[in-house]
Short mmCIF file of C-alpha atoms and ligand atoms in Angstrom, two decimals:
data_model
loop_
_atom_site.label_atom_id
_atom_site.label_comp_id
_atom_site.label_asym_id
_atom_site.label_seq_id
_atom_site.Cartn_x
_atom_site.Cartn_y
_atom_site.Cartn_z
CA MET A 1 -3.34 12.32 -1.82
CA LYS A 2 -0.51 13.34 0.74
CA PHE A 3 2.45 12.59 -2.14
CA GLU A 4 0.68 14.80 -4.81
CA GLY A 5 3.53 16.50 -6.83
CA LYS A 6 6.32 14.49 -5.19
CA VAL A 7 8.79 11.97 -7.05
CA ALA A 8 9.98 9.02 -5.14
CA VAL A 9 12.87 6.50 -6.09
CA VAL A 10 12.43 2.93 -4.38
CA THR A 11 15.33 0.86 -4.77
CA GLY A 12 14.66 -3.13 -5.11
CA GLY A 13 11.17 -1.87 -5.63
CA SER A 14 10.21 -4.93 -7.86
CA ARG A 15 9.40 -7.15 -5.04
CA GLY A 16 8.57 -7.93 -1.33
CA ILE A 17 8.89 -4.83 1.04
CA GLY A 18 9.87 -2.52 -1.75
CA ARG A 19 7.04 -3.34 -4.02
CA ALA A 20 4.69 -2.61 -1.14
CA ILE A 21 6.42 0.73 -0.54
CA ALA A 22 6.15 1.62 -4.21
CA GLU A 23 2.63 0.84 -4.28
CA GLU A 24 1.97 2.90 -1.06
CA LEU A 25 3.63 5.87 -2.29
CA GLY A 26 1.86 5.67 -5.60
CA ARG A 27 -1.55 5.31 -4.03
CA GLY A 28 -0.65 8.50 -2.32
CA GLY A 29 0.00 10.38 -5.46
CA ALA A 30 3.98 10.14 -5.98
CA SER A 31 5.26 9.40 -9.21
CA VAL A 32 7.23 6.56 -8.49
CA VAL A 33 10.64 5.05 -10.11
CA VAL A 34 10.66 1.34 -9.53
CA ASN A 35 14.22 0.16 -9.40
CA TYR A 36 15.40 -3.53 -9.88
CA HIS A 37 18.40 -5.37 -10.58
CA SER A 38 17.43 -8.68 -12.46
CA GLY A 39 13.59 -8.87 -12.26
CA ALA A 40 12.45 -6.80 -15.26
CA ASP A 41 9.05 -8.48 -15.38
CA SER A 42 8.40 -8.03 -11.67
CA ALA A 43 9.39 -4.45 -11.92
CA ALA A 44 6.98 -3.86 -14.76
CA GLU A 45 4.18 -5.53 -12.95
CA VAL A 46 4.57 -3.07 -10.09
CA VAL A 47 4.58 -0.25 -12.66
CA ASP A 48 1.26 -1.68 -13.97
CA SER A 49 -0.14 -2.08 -10.68
CA ILE A 50 0.57 1.47 -9.53
CA THR A 51 -0.68 3.01 -13.14
CA GLN A 52 -3.86 1.23 -13.01
CA ALA A 53 -4.48 2.44 -9.67
CA GLY A 54 -4.37 5.82 -11.39
CA GLY A 55 -0.80 6.92 -10.39
CA GLN A 56 2.45 7.53 -12.15
CA ALA A 57 5.42 5.20 -12.42
CA ALA A 58 8.48 4.01 -14.41
CA ALA A 59 10.65 0.91 -14.10
CA HIS A 60 14.62 1.74 -14.00
CA GLN A 61 17.11 -1.12 -14.08
CA ALA A 62 20.46 -0.53 -11.90
CA ASP A 63 22.64 -2.25 -9.66
CA VAL A 64 22.72 0.17 -6.81
CA GLY A 65 26.04 -1.14 -5.44
CA ASP A 66 27.70 0.55 -8.41
CA PRO A 67 28.19 4.18 -7.66
CA GLN A 68 27.71 5.18 -11.52
CA GLN A 69 24.39 3.25 -11.81
CA ALA A 70 23.10 4.70 -8.37
CA GLN A 71 23.67 7.94 -9.89
CA GLY A 72 21.92 7.05 -13.20
CA LEU A 73 19.09 5.83 -11.13
CA THR A 74 18.58 9.30 -9.47
CA GLN A 75 19.18 11.04 -12.61
CA PHE A 76 16.50 9.22 -14.29
CA ALA A 77 13.99 10.44 -11.63
CA ILE A 78 14.86 13.98 -12.38
CA THR A 79 14.90 13.73 -16.21
CA HIS A 80 11.64 11.42 -16.26
CA PHE A 81 9.64 12.86 -13.71
CA GLY A 82 11.12 16.22 -13.27
CA ASP A 83 12.38 16.17 -9.51
CA LEU A 84 13.34 13.90 -6.61
CA HIS A 85 11.78 14.42 -3.23
CA ILE A 86 11.89 11.09 -1.75
CA LEU A 87 14.44 8.09 -1.78
CA VAL A 88 13.86 4.83 -0.13
CA ASN A 89 16.99 2.85 0.25
CA ASN A 90 15.49 -0.72 0.28
CA ALA A 91 17.52 -3.01 -2.07
CA GLY A 92 19.13 -5.85 0.04
CA ILE A 93 20.34 -9.27 0.03
CA ILE A 94 21.24 -11.92 2.52
CA ARG A 95 23.98 -14.55 2.24
CA ASP A 96 24.15 -16.43 5.65
CA GLY A 97 26.62 -18.67 7.05
CA LEU A 98 29.03 -18.94 10.24
CA ILE A 99 31.89 -16.68 10.16
CA MET A 100 34.20 -19.49 10.18
CA THR A 101 32.84 -20.55 6.92
CA MET A 102 31.60 -17.22 5.31
CA LYS A 103 33.21 -16.64 2.06
CA GLU A 104 34.82 -13.18 1.70
CA SER A 105 32.47 -12.71 -1.37
CA ASP A 106 29.46 -13.28 0.75
CA TRP A 107 30.87 -10.52 3.02
CA ASP A 108 31.45 -8.25 0.33
CA ASP A 109 28.32 -8.62 -1.67
CA VAL A 110 26.08 -8.18 1.43
CA LEU A 111 28.03 -4.99 2.35
CA ARG A 112 28.05 -3.76 -1.03
CA THR A 113 24.30 -4.05 -1.85
CA ASN A 114 22.87 -3.28 1.51
CA LEU A 115 25.30 -0.56 2.84
CA LYS A 116 27.39 1.00 0.13
CA ALA A 117 24.28 1.01 -2.08
CA THR A 118 22.68 3.23 0.57
CA PHE A 119 25.84 5.58 0.52
CA ASN A 120 25.83 5.51 -3.23
CA CYS A 121 22.13 6.64 -3.81
CA SER A 122 21.93 8.98 -0.90
CA LYS A 123 25.11 10.84 -2.09
CA ALA A 124 23.65 10.99 -5.69
CA ALA A 125 20.38 12.31 -4.44
CA VAL A 126 21.43 14.48 -1.69
CA ARG A 127 22.85 17.34 -3.71
CA HIS A 128 19.58 17.88 -5.68
CA MET A 129 17.66 17.84 -2.34
CA ILE A 130 19.87 20.12 -0.73
CA ARG A 131 19.64 22.64 -3.60
CA LYS A 132 15.64 22.23 -3.62
CA ARG A 133 15.59 22.45 0.29
CA TYR A 134 13.49 19.44 0.68
CA GLY A 135 14.08 15.97 0.73
CA ARG A 136 13.09 12.43 2.64
CA ILE A 137 15.58 9.75 2.85
CA ILE A 138 14.58 6.63 4.29
CA ASN A 139 16.61 3.42 4.77
CA ILE A 140 15.20 0.14 5.35
CA THR A 141 17.36 -1.45 7.96
CA SER A 142 16.74 -4.47 10.16
CA VAL A 143 16.43 -5.77 13.87
CA ALA A 144 19.54 -7.75 12.79
CA GLY A 145 21.62 -4.34 12.91
CA GLN A 146 20.43 -3.77 16.54
CA MET A 147 20.05 -7.26 18.12
CA GLY A 148 22.67 -9.24 15.78
CA ASN A 149 21.67 -12.44 14.35
CA PRO A 150 23.63 -15.61 14.31
CA GLY A 151 24.89 -16.76 10.88
CA GLN A 152 24.23 -13.15 9.68
CA THR A 153 27.54 -11.18 10.77
CA ASN A 154 27.61 -9.56 7.12
CA TYR A 155 23.99 -8.76 7.06
CA SER A 156 23.94 -7.49 10.64
CA ALA A 157 27.14 -5.31 10.07
CA SER A 158 25.53 -3.81 6.81
CA LYS A 159 22.22 -2.99 8.79
CA ALA A 160 24.12 -1.58 11.70
CA GLY A 161 25.96 0.51 9.24
CA GLN A 162 22.78 1.90 7.74
CA ILE A 163 21.79 2.99 11.02
CA GLY A 164 24.97 4.80 11.76
CA LEU A 165 24.75 6.32 8.31
CA THR A 166 21.19 7.57 8.63
CA ARG A 167 22.07 9.38 12.02
CA ALA A 168 25.37 10.89 10.59
CA LEU A 169 23.53 12.12 7.32
CA ALA A 170 20.51 13.43 9.15
CA ARG A 171 22.91 15.80 11.02
CA GLU A 172 24.75 16.67 7.83
CA VAL A 173 21.62 17.90 5.97
CA GLY A 174 18.92 18.50 8.63
CA SER A 175 19.41 22.35 8.14
CA ARG A 176 18.70 22.36 4.50
CA ASN A 177 15.14 20.57 5.08
CA VAL A 178 16.23 17.16 4.12
CA THR A 179 15.35 14.37 6.75
CA VAL A 180 16.76 11.01 7.02
CA ASN A 181 15.31 8.12 8.85
CA ALA A 182 15.28 4.38 8.94
CA VAL A 183 12.79 1.73 9.35
CA ALA A 184 14.22 -1.52 11.13
CA ALA A 185 11.88 -4.33 10.07
CA GLY A 186 11.63 -7.38 11.87
CA TYR A 187 10.49 -10.72 10.48
CA ILE A 188 8.57 -9.75 7.42
CA GLU A 189 7.08 -12.39 4.83
CA THR A 190 9.12 -12.19 1.63
CA ASP A 191 11.40 -14.10 -0.89
CA ILE A 192 14.27 -13.03 1.15
CA TRP A 193 13.69 -15.98 3.53
CA LYS A 194 13.40 -18.63 0.59
CA ASP A 195 16.40 -20.39 1.54
CA THR A 196 16.21 -19.92 5.35
CA PRO A 197 15.70 -23.23 7.19
CA GLU A 198 12.20 -23.82 8.83
CA ALA A 199 13.82 -24.26 12.22
CA ALA A 200 15.60 -20.89 11.98
CA ARG A 201 12.24 -19.20 11.00
CA LEU A 202 10.37 -20.74 13.88
CA ALA A 203 13.23 -19.68 16.19
CA LEU A 204 12.64 -16.16 14.90
CA LEU A 205 8.79 -16.31 15.36
CA GLY A 206 9.61 -17.27 19.01
CA LEU A 207 11.21 -13.94 19.63
CA ILE A 208 8.21 -11.74 18.51
CA PRO A 209 5.95 -10.60 21.33
CA LEU A 210 3.13 -10.09 18.72
CA GLY A 211 3.57 -13.97 17.71
CA ARG A 212 3.54 -13.45 14.18
CA ALA A 213 5.56 -12.42 11.08
CA GLY A 214 4.95 -9.05 9.55
CA GLN A 215 3.59 -8.19 6.16
CA PRO A 216 5.38 -5.83 3.55
CA ALA A 217 2.50 -3.42 3.63
CA GLU A 218 3.08 -2.85 7.34
CA VAL A 219 6.44 -1.62 6.57
CA ALA A 220 5.26 0.45 3.58
CA LYS A 221 2.80 2.35 6.04
CA ALA A 222 5.62 3.42 8.29
CA VAL A 223 7.73 4.48 5.33
CA ALA A 224 4.81 6.50 3.99
CA PHE A 225 4.70 8.24 7.36
CA LEU A 226 8.33 9.19 7.41
CA ALA A 227 8.12 10.17 3.64
CA SER A 228 5.19 12.50 4.40
CA ASP A 229 5.18 16.12 5.55
CA ASP A 230 3.47 14.90 8.71
CA ALA A 231 6.97 13.70 9.60
CA GLY A 232 8.42 17.07 8.98
CA TYR A 233 10.10 17.21 12.47
CA VAL A 234 11.39 13.79 12.61
CA THR A 235 15.11 12.90 11.71
CA GLY A 236 17.81 10.59 12.59
CA HIS A 237 14.85 8.19 13.77
CA VAL A 238 14.98 4.62 13.68
CA LEU A 239 11.17 3.23 13.63
CA ALA A 240 11.02 -0.39 14.68
CA ILE A 241 8.25 -2.35 12.61
CA ASP A 242 9.16 -5.57 14.31
CA GLY A 243 6.13 -6.88 16.40
CA GLY A 244 8.18 -5.70 19.52
CA MET A 245 10.99 -8.09 18.63
CA ALA A 246 14.10 -5.75 19.29
CA MET A 247 12.34 -3.75 22.21
CA ARG A 248 14.79 -2.73 24.95
P1 NAP B 1 13.28 -9.44 -1.31
O1 NAP B 1 11.91 -9.76 -1.35
O2 NAP B 1 14.37 -10.70 -1.43
O3 NAP B 1 13.54 -8.36 -2.43
C1 NAP B 1 14.81 -7.73 -2.75
C2 NAP B 1 14.77 -6.65 -3.61
O4 NAP B 1 16.05 -5.91 -3.56
C3 NAP B 1 14.48 -6.92 -5.15
O5 NAP B 1 13.61 -5.94 -5.63
C4 NAP B 1 15.63 -6.81 -5.85
O6 NAP B 1 15.71 -6.79 -7.15
C5 NAP B 1 16.35 -5.78 -4.98
N1 NAP B 1 18.03 -5.97 -5.17
C6 NAP B 1 19.01 -6.89 -4.89
N2 NAP B 1 19.98 -6.50 -5.25
C7 NAP B 1 19.84 -5.23 -5.77
C8 NAP B 1 20.87 -4.53 -6.35
N3 NAP B 1 22.23 -4.94 -6.42
N4 NAP B 1 20.24 -3.45 -7.22
C9 NAP B 1 19.06 -2.92 -7.14
N5 NAP B 1 18.12 -3.92 -6.44
C10 NAP B 1 18.57 -4.97 -5.84
O7 NAP B 1 13.60 -8.61 0.05
P2 NAP B 1 12.78 -7.99 0.87
O8 NAP B 1 12.50 -8.90 1.98
O9 NAP B 1 11.76 -7.34 0.38
O10 NAP B 1 13.86 -6.78 1.76
C11 NAP B 1 13.83 -5.41 1.20
C12 NAP B 1 14.73 -4.90 2.31
O11 NAP B 1 14.21 -4.86 3.63
C13 NAP B 1 16.16 -5.39 2.21
O12 NAP B 1 16.79 -4.30 2.60
C14 NAP B 1 16.11 -6.11 3.54
O13 NAP B 1 17.31 -6.12 4.16
C15 NAP B 1 15.28 -5.49 4.36
N6 NAP B 1 14.43 -6.37 5.42
C16 NAP B 1 13.77 -7.29 5.18
C17 NAP B 1 13.29 -8.26 6.19
C18 NAP B 1 12.39 -9.30 6.06
O14 NAP B 1 12.21 -9.97 6.82
N7 NAP B 1 11.99 -9.75 4.96
C19 NAP B 1 13.58 -7.59 7.70
C20 NAP B 1 14.39 -6.55 7.90
C21 NAP B 1 14.80 -5.81 6.85
P3 NAP B 1 15.48 -7.89 -8.36
O15 NAP B 1 14.08 -8.45 -8.19
O16 NAP B 1 15.77 -7.37 -9.54
O17 NAP B 1 16.47 -9.20 -7.86
#
């Protein structure tokens, strides 16, 4: 039980990759706050699955793009479970389109949910972590932030921004035993792709040396490593879980 006694917050923990991360940390003994935005039923299912497996979990609604709600989320972990050791900034959305026709609101929404939320939650968590001289922050970024994806200028910019934030914050808080890392996921089978045309998905598959999409559980294993004490000397790192898609 490598997370025994640890408290974790997973933003967007109600579905897809976030759900797999919440369950993986819960299986490892962490008390997990499952954050969601609108999916109360899905979040309740994740809490059930963790508690039925013998773990501890609680759901908390918050729009993490809003600074006060992000603050409320980290505070919930501290009041409900008594501490906060692990923050996984996972919540994310896409609003694809070519730049010439992209609505300003699609740019703003994606930057707010993917990048500003990472700032909001990290800011809210880091004061506590510094005081406790322990913290693990893991940001879920994407190959799109490294390679760029056509039709995703907003998403690619938000994901590249998360990588910059990861490295800057790692330098800021390293001396206080708080590590900050990112996982750059490739093409992982989740709801996020539900509106993406089949042709675009097949084109992505063609770029993956391993020749298949990844599963949320494969990302969760990487997050669990970075959240564990085994990764105590790893910070500012971007770990690719992408089937080789973005290798250089
Ligand atoms: P998903 O299945 O669509 O799930 C998105 C999650 O984010 C949901 O739990 C959703 O909550 C939550 N969320 C959305 N807006 C939120 C907000 N304002 N506040 C709080 N929670 C919010 O997506 P996914 O594929 O698992 O993606 C998870 C992360 O991995 C994202 O950051 C994404 O960019 C990244 N990623 C995904 C892939 C991929 O191929 N799937 C690849 C690279 C990176 P509700 O259920 O309440 O709406």
